[in-house]
Amino acid sequence: QVQLVESGGGLVQPGGSLRLSCVASGSIFNINVMGWYRQAPGKEREMVATMTNGGTTTYVNSVKGRFTISRDNAKNTVYLQMNSLKPEDTAVYYCHAVALSSMTHYWGQGTQVTVSS
């Protein structure tokens, strides 16, 4: 089992920045990809950014150039640096990890990000 705990959400004005953190614990040696998803009210959950163990990153088009995903393997932590935030970025952000060998998906509890003036 893998446990994911997010932190760093909050209320920020448009144009502001936030950094989300996700600490992984448990059987993390099985994990191949970690990333962030988000779900806004009335919308489906969508992938925001992912990073493989090899460092390959993927971003949804709407955040390219504004968000950056990174990992600190020594701390078993993945980050999402969010700059130039827009009201449409408002959502609950979930940390995600997947073990490809078993196609097991793990989710954090979610952290609220609200972009509003």
JSON list of C-alpha atoms in Angstrom, two decimals:
[
{"chain": "A", "resi": 1, "resn": "GLN", "atom": "CA", "xyz": [0.00, 0.00, 0.00]},
{"chain": "A", "resi": 2, "resn": "VAL", "atom": "CA", "xyz": [0.97, 3.58, -0.66]},
{"chain": "A", "resi": 3, "resn": "GLN", "atom": "CA", "xyz": [-0.24, 6.58, 1.29]},
{"chain": "A", "resi": 4, "resn": "LEU", "atom": "CA", "xyz": [-0.27, 10.06, -0.22]},
{"chain": "A", "resi": 5, "resn": "VAL", "atom": "CA", "xyz": [-0.70, 13.22, 1.87]},
{"chain": "A", "resi": 6, "resn": "GLU", "atom": "CA", "xyz": [-1.11, 16.60, 0.17]},
{"chain": "A", "resi": 7, "resn": "SER", "atom": "CA", "xyz": [-0.60, 20.07, 1.57]},
{"chain": "A", "resi": 8, "resn": "GLY", "atom": "CA", "xyz": [-0.29, 23.62, 0.34]},
{"chain": "A", "resi": 9, "resn": "GLY", "atom": "CA", "xyz": [-3.73, 24.50, -0.93]},
{"chain": "A", "resi": 10, "resn": "GLY", "atom": "CA", "xyz": [-5.53, 27.70, -0.06]},
{"chain": "A", "resi": 11, "resn": "LEU", "atom": "CA", "xyz": [-7.04, 30.94, -1.29]},
{"chain": "A", "resi": 12, "resn": "VAL", "atom": "CA", "xyz": [-5.02, 33.09, -3.67]},
{"chain": "A", "resi": 13, "resn": "GLN", "atom": "CA", "xyz": [-5.77, 36.08, -5.87]},
{"chain": "A", "resi": 14, "resn": "PRO", "atom": "CA", "xyz": [-5.64, 35.82, -9.66]},
{"chain": "A", "resi": 15, "resn": "GLY", "atom": "CA", "xyz": [-2.07, 36.06, -10.84]},
{"chain": "A", "resi": 16, "resn": "GLY", "atom": "CA", "xyz": [-0.75, 34.64, -7.59]},
{"chain": "A", "resi": 17, "resn": "SER", "atom": "CA", "xyz": [1.22, 31.49, -6.85]},
{"chain": "A", "resi": 18, "resn": "LEU", "atom": "CA", "xyz": [0.90, 28.38, -4.71]},
{"chain": "A", "resi": 19, "resn": "ARG", "atom": "CA", "xyz": [3.01, 25.30, -4.23]},
{"chain": "A", "resi": 20, "resn": "LEU", "atom": "CA", "xyz": [1.40, 21.97, -3.50]},
{"chain": "A", "resi": 21, "resn": "SER", "atom": "CA", "xyz": [3.31, 19.15, -1.85]},
{"chain": "A", "resi": 22, "resn": "CYS", "atom": "CA", "xyz": [2.56, 15.43, -1.70]},
{"chain": "A", "resi": 23, "resn": "VAL", "atom": "CA", "xyz": [4.47, 13.09, 0.58]},
{"chain": "A", "resi": 24, "resn": "ALA", "atom": "CA", "xyz": [4.37, 9.40, -0.30]},
{"chain": "A", "resi": 25, "resn": "SER", "atom": "CA", "xyz": [4.90, 6.60, 2.20]},
{"chain": "A", "resi": 26, "resn": "GLY", "atom": "CA", "xyz": [4.53, 2.84, 2.26]},
{"chain": "A", "resi": 27, "resn": "SER", "atom": "CA", "xyz": [5.44, 0.58, -0.66]},
{"chain": "A", "resi": 28, "resn": "ILE", "atom": "CA", "xyz": [6.73, 3.41, -2.80]},
{"chain": "A", "resi": 29, "resn": "PHE", "atom": "CA", "xyz": [9.31, 1.24, -4.56]},
{"chain": "A", "resi": 30, "resn": "ASN", "atom": "CA", "xyz": [6.46, -0.01, -6.78]},
{"chain": "A", "resi": 31, "resn": "ILE", "atom": "CA", "xyz": [5.54, 3.47, -7.97]},
{"chain": "A", "resi": 32, "resn": "ASN", "atom": "CA", "xyz": [6.40, 4.42, -11.56]},
{"chain": "A", "resi": 33, "resn": "VAL", "atom": "CA", "xyz": [4.48, 7.66, -12.10]},
{"chain": "A", "resi": 34, "resn": "MET", "atom": "CA", "xyz": [3.34, 10.38, -9.74]},
{"chain": "A", "resi": 35, "resn": "GLY", "atom": "CA", "xyz": [1.32, 13.43, -10.51]},
{"chain": "A", "resi": 36, "resn": "TRP", "atom": "CA", "xyz": [-1.54, 15.79, -9.84]},
{"chain": "A", "resi": 37, "resn": "TYR", "atom": "CA", "xyz": [-5.17, 15.75, -10.89]},
{"chain": "A", "resi": 38, "resn": "ARG", "atom": "CA", "xyz": [-7.90, 18.26, -10.17]},
{"chain": "A", "resi": 39, "resn": "GLN", "atom": "CA", "xyz": [-11.67, 18.32, -10.01]},
{"chain": "A", "resi": 40, "resn": "ALA", "atom": "CA", "xyz": [-13.73, 21.48, -10.21]},
{"chain": "A", "resi": 41, "resn": "PRO", "atom": "CA", "xyz": [-17.38, 21.59, -9.10]},
{"chain": "A", "resi": 42, "resn": "GLY", "atom": "CA", "xyz": [-19.61, 19.97, -11.69]},
{"chain": "A", "resi": 43, "resn": "LYS", "atom": "CA", "xyz": [-16.67, 18.77, -13.77]},
{"chain": "A", "resi": 44, "resn": "GLU", "atom": "CA", "xyz": [-14.83, 15.51, -14.21]},
{"chain": "A", "resi": 45, "resn": "ARG", "atom": "CA", "xyz": [-11.45, 14.94, -12.65]},
{"chain": "A", "resi": 46, "resn": "GLU", "atom": "CA", "xyz": [-8.65, 15.82, -15.05]},
{"chain": "A", "resi": 47, "resn": "MET", "atom": "CA", "xyz": [-4.93, 15.21, -15.19]},
{"chain": "A", "resi": 48, "resn": "VAL", "atom": "CA", "xyz": [-2.91, 18.33, -14.48]},
{"chain": "A", "resi": 49, "resn": "ALA", "atom": "CA", "xyz": [0.70, 17.13, -14.51]},
{"chain": "A", "resi": 50, "resn": "THR", "atom": "CA", "xyz": [2.59, 13.86, -14.18]},
{"chain": "A", "resi": 51, "resn": "MET", "atom": "CA", "xyz": [6.21, 12.82, -13.85]},
{"chain": "A", "resi": 52, "resn": "THR", "atom": "CA", "xyz": [7.72, 9.40, -14.41]},
{"chain": "A", "resi": 53, "resn": "ASN", "atom": "CA", "xyz": [10.59, 7.96, -12.38]},
{"chain": "A", "resi": 54, "resn": "GLY", "atom": "CA", "xyz": [12.80, 8.84, -15.32]},
{"chain": "A", "resi": 55, "resn": "GLY", "atom": "CA", "xyz": [11.79, 12.48, -15.16]},
{"chain": "A", "resi": 56, "resn": "THR", "atom": "CA", "xyz": [9.46, 12.66, -18.14]},
{"chain": "A", "resi": 57, "resn": "THR", "atom": "CA", "xyz": [6.71, 15.21, -17.54]},
{"chain": "A", "resi": 58, "resn": "THR", "atom": "CA", "xyz": [3.28, 15.70, -19.02]},
{"chain": "A", "resi": 59, "resn": "TYR", "atom": "CA", "xyz": [0.97, 18.69, -18.59]},
{"chain": "A", "resi": 60, "resn": "VAL", "atom": "CA", "xyz": [-2.58, 19.47, -19.57]},
{"chain": "A", "resi": 61, "resn": "ASN", "atom": "CA", "xyz": [-2.52, 22.25, -22.17]},
{"chain": "A", "resi": 62, "resn": "SER", "atom": "CA", "xyz": [-4.29, 24.76, -19.94]},
{"chain": "A", "resi": 63, "resn": "VAL", "atom": "CA", "xyz": [-1.42, 24.87, -17.41]},
{"chain": "A", "resi": 64, "resn": "LYS", "atom": "CA", "xyz": [1.62, 24.65, -19.69]},
{"chain": "A", "resi": 65, "resn": "GLY", "atom": "CA", "xyz": [4.01, 27.47, -18.99]},
{"chain": "A", "resi": 66, "resn": "ARG", "atom": "CA", "xyz": [2.37, 28.25, -15.65]},
{"chain": "A", "resi": 67, "resn": "PHE", "atom": "CA", "xyz": [2.65, 25.04, -13.60]},
{"chain": "A", "resi": 68, "resn": "THR", "atom": "CA", "xyz": [5.75, 22.95, -12.91]},
{"chain": "A", "resi": 69, "resn": "ILE", "atom": "CA", "xyz": [5.86, 19.47, -11.44]},
{"chain": "A", "resi": 70, "resn": "SER", "atom": "CA", "xyz": [8.97, 18.28, -9.64]},
{"chain": "A", "resi": 71, "resn": "ARG", "atom": "CA", "xyz": [10.07, 15.48, -7.35]},
{"chain": "A", "resi": 72, "resn": "ASP", "atom": "CA", "xyz": [12.46, 15.14, -4.43]},
{"chain": "A", "resi": 73, "resn": "ASN", "atom": "CA", "xyz": [13.16, 11.43, -4.27]},
{"chain": "A", "resi": 74, "resn": "ALA", "atom": "CA", "xyz": [15.11, 11.76, -1.04]},
{"chain": "A", "resi": 75, "resn": "LYS", "atom": "CA", "xyz": [11.99, 13.12, 0.62]},
{"chain": "A", "resi": 76, "resn": "ASN", "atom": "CA", "xyz": [9.52, 10.94, -1.30]},
{"chain": "A", "resi": 77, "resn": "THR", "atom": "CA", "xyz": [7.75, 14.15, -2.24]},
{"chain": "A", "resi": 78, "resn": "VAL", "atom": "CA", "xyz": [6.25, 15.51, -5.42]},
{"chain": "A", "resi": 79, "resn": "TYR", "atom": "CA", "xyz": [5.51, 19.20, -5.84]},
{"chain": "A", "resi": 80, "resn": "LEU", "atom": "CA", "xyz": [3.30, 21.29, -8.07]},
{"chain": "A", "resi": 81, "resn": "GLN", "atom": "CA", "xyz": [4.42, 24.89, -8.42]},
{"chain": "A", "resi": 82, "resn": "MET", "atom": "CA", "xyz": [1.49, 26.92, -9.71]},
{"chain": "A", "resi": 83, "resn": "ASN", "atom": "CA", "xyz": [2.12, 30.43, -11.03]},
{"chain": "A", "resi": 84, "resn": "SER", "atom": "CA", "xyz": [-0.09, 32.98, -12.75]},
{"chain": "A", "resi": 85, "resn": "LEU", "atom": "CA", "xyz": [-3.14, 31.33, -11.25]},
{"chain": "A", "resi": 86, "resn": "LYS", "atom": "CA", "xyz": [-6.52, 31.94, -12.84]},
{"chain": "A", "resi": 87, "resn": "PRO", "atom": "CA", "xyz": [-10.05, 31.58, -11.43]},
{"chain": "A", "resi": 88, "resn": "GLU", "atom": "CA", "xyz": [-10.53, 28.56, -13.69]},
{"chain": "A", "resi": 89, "resn": "ASP", "atom": "CA", "xyz": [-7.74, 26.79, -11.78]},
{"chain": "A", "resi": 90, "resn": "THR", "atom": "CA", "xyz": [-10.07, 26.61, -8.78]},
{"chain": "A", "resi": 91, "resn": "ALA", "atom": "CA", "xyz": [-10.55, 22.96, -7.88]},
{"chain": "A", "resi": 92, "resn": "VAL", "atom": "CA", "xyz": [-9.70, 20.23, -5.44]},
{"chain": "A", "resi": 93, "resn": "TYR", "atom": "CA", "xyz": [-6.23, 19.00, -6.34]},
{"chain": "A", "resi": 94, "resn": "TYR", "atom": "CA", "xyz": [-5.39, 15.34, -5.80]},
{"chain": "A", "resi": 95, "resn": "CYS", "atom": "CA", "xyz": [-2.00, 13.69, -5.64]},
{"chain": "A", "resi": 96, "resn": "HIS", "atom": "CA", "xyz": [-1.86, 10.49, -7.66]},
{"chain": "A", "resi": 97, "resn": "ALA", "atom": "CA", "xyz": [0.55, 7.59, -7.98]},
{"chain": "A", "resi": 98, "resn": "VAL", "atom": "CA", "xyz": [0.45, 4.46, -10.06]},
{"chain": "A", "resi": 99, "resn": "ALA", "atom": "CA", "xyz": [2.27, 1.15, -9.90]},
{"chain": "A", "resi": 100, "resn": "LEU", "atom": "CA", "xyz": [2.34, 0.03, -13.53]},
{"chain": "A", "resi": 101, "resn": "SER", "atom": "CA", "xyz": [3.24, -3.59, -12.72]},
{"chain": "A", "resi": 102, "resn": "SER", "atom": "CA", "xyz": [-0.12, -4.10, -11.07]},
{"chain": "A", "resi": 103, "resn": "MET", "atom": "CA", "xyz": [-1.96, -1.06, -12.49]},
{"chain": "A", "resi": 104, "resn": "THR", "atom": "CA", "xyz": [-2.73, -0.01, -8.95]},
{"chain": "A", "resi": 105, "resn": "HIS", "atom": "CA", "xyz": [-3.72, 3.62, -8.52]},
{"chain": "A", "resi": 106, "resn": "TYR", "atom": "CA", "xyz": [-3.34, 5.57, -5.32]},
{"chain": "A", "resi": 107, "resn": "TRP", "atom": "CA", "xyz": [-4.95, 8.88, -4.41]},
{"chain": "A", "resi": 108, "resn": "GLY", "atom": "CA", "xyz": [-4.44, 11.49, -1.75]},
{"chain": "A", "resi": 109, "resn": "GLN", "atom": "CA", "xyz": [-7.31, 13.06, 0.14]},
{"chain": "A", "resi": 110, "resn": "GLY", "atom": "CA", "xyz": [-7.24, 16.25, -1.91]},
{"chain": "A", "resi": 111, "resn": "THR", "atom": "CA", "xyz": [-6.46, 19.87, -1.15]},
{"chain": "A", "resi": 112, "resn": "GLN", "atom": "CA", "xyz": [-8.63, 22.83, -2.11]},
{"chain": "A", "resi": 113, "resn": "VAL", "atom": "CA", "xyz": [-7.21, 25.57, -4.31]},
{"chain": "A", "resi": 114, "resn": "THR", "atom": "CA", "xyz": [-9.37, 28.66, -4.73]},
{"chain": "A", "resi": 115, "resn": "VAL", "atom": "CA", "xyz": [-8.38, 31.50, -7.04]},
{"chain": "A", "resi": 116, "resn": "SER", "atom": "CA", "xyz": [-10.52, 34.54, -6.39]},
{"chain": "A", "resi": 117, "resn": "SER", "atom": "CA", "xyz": [-10.26, 38.25, -5.79]}
]
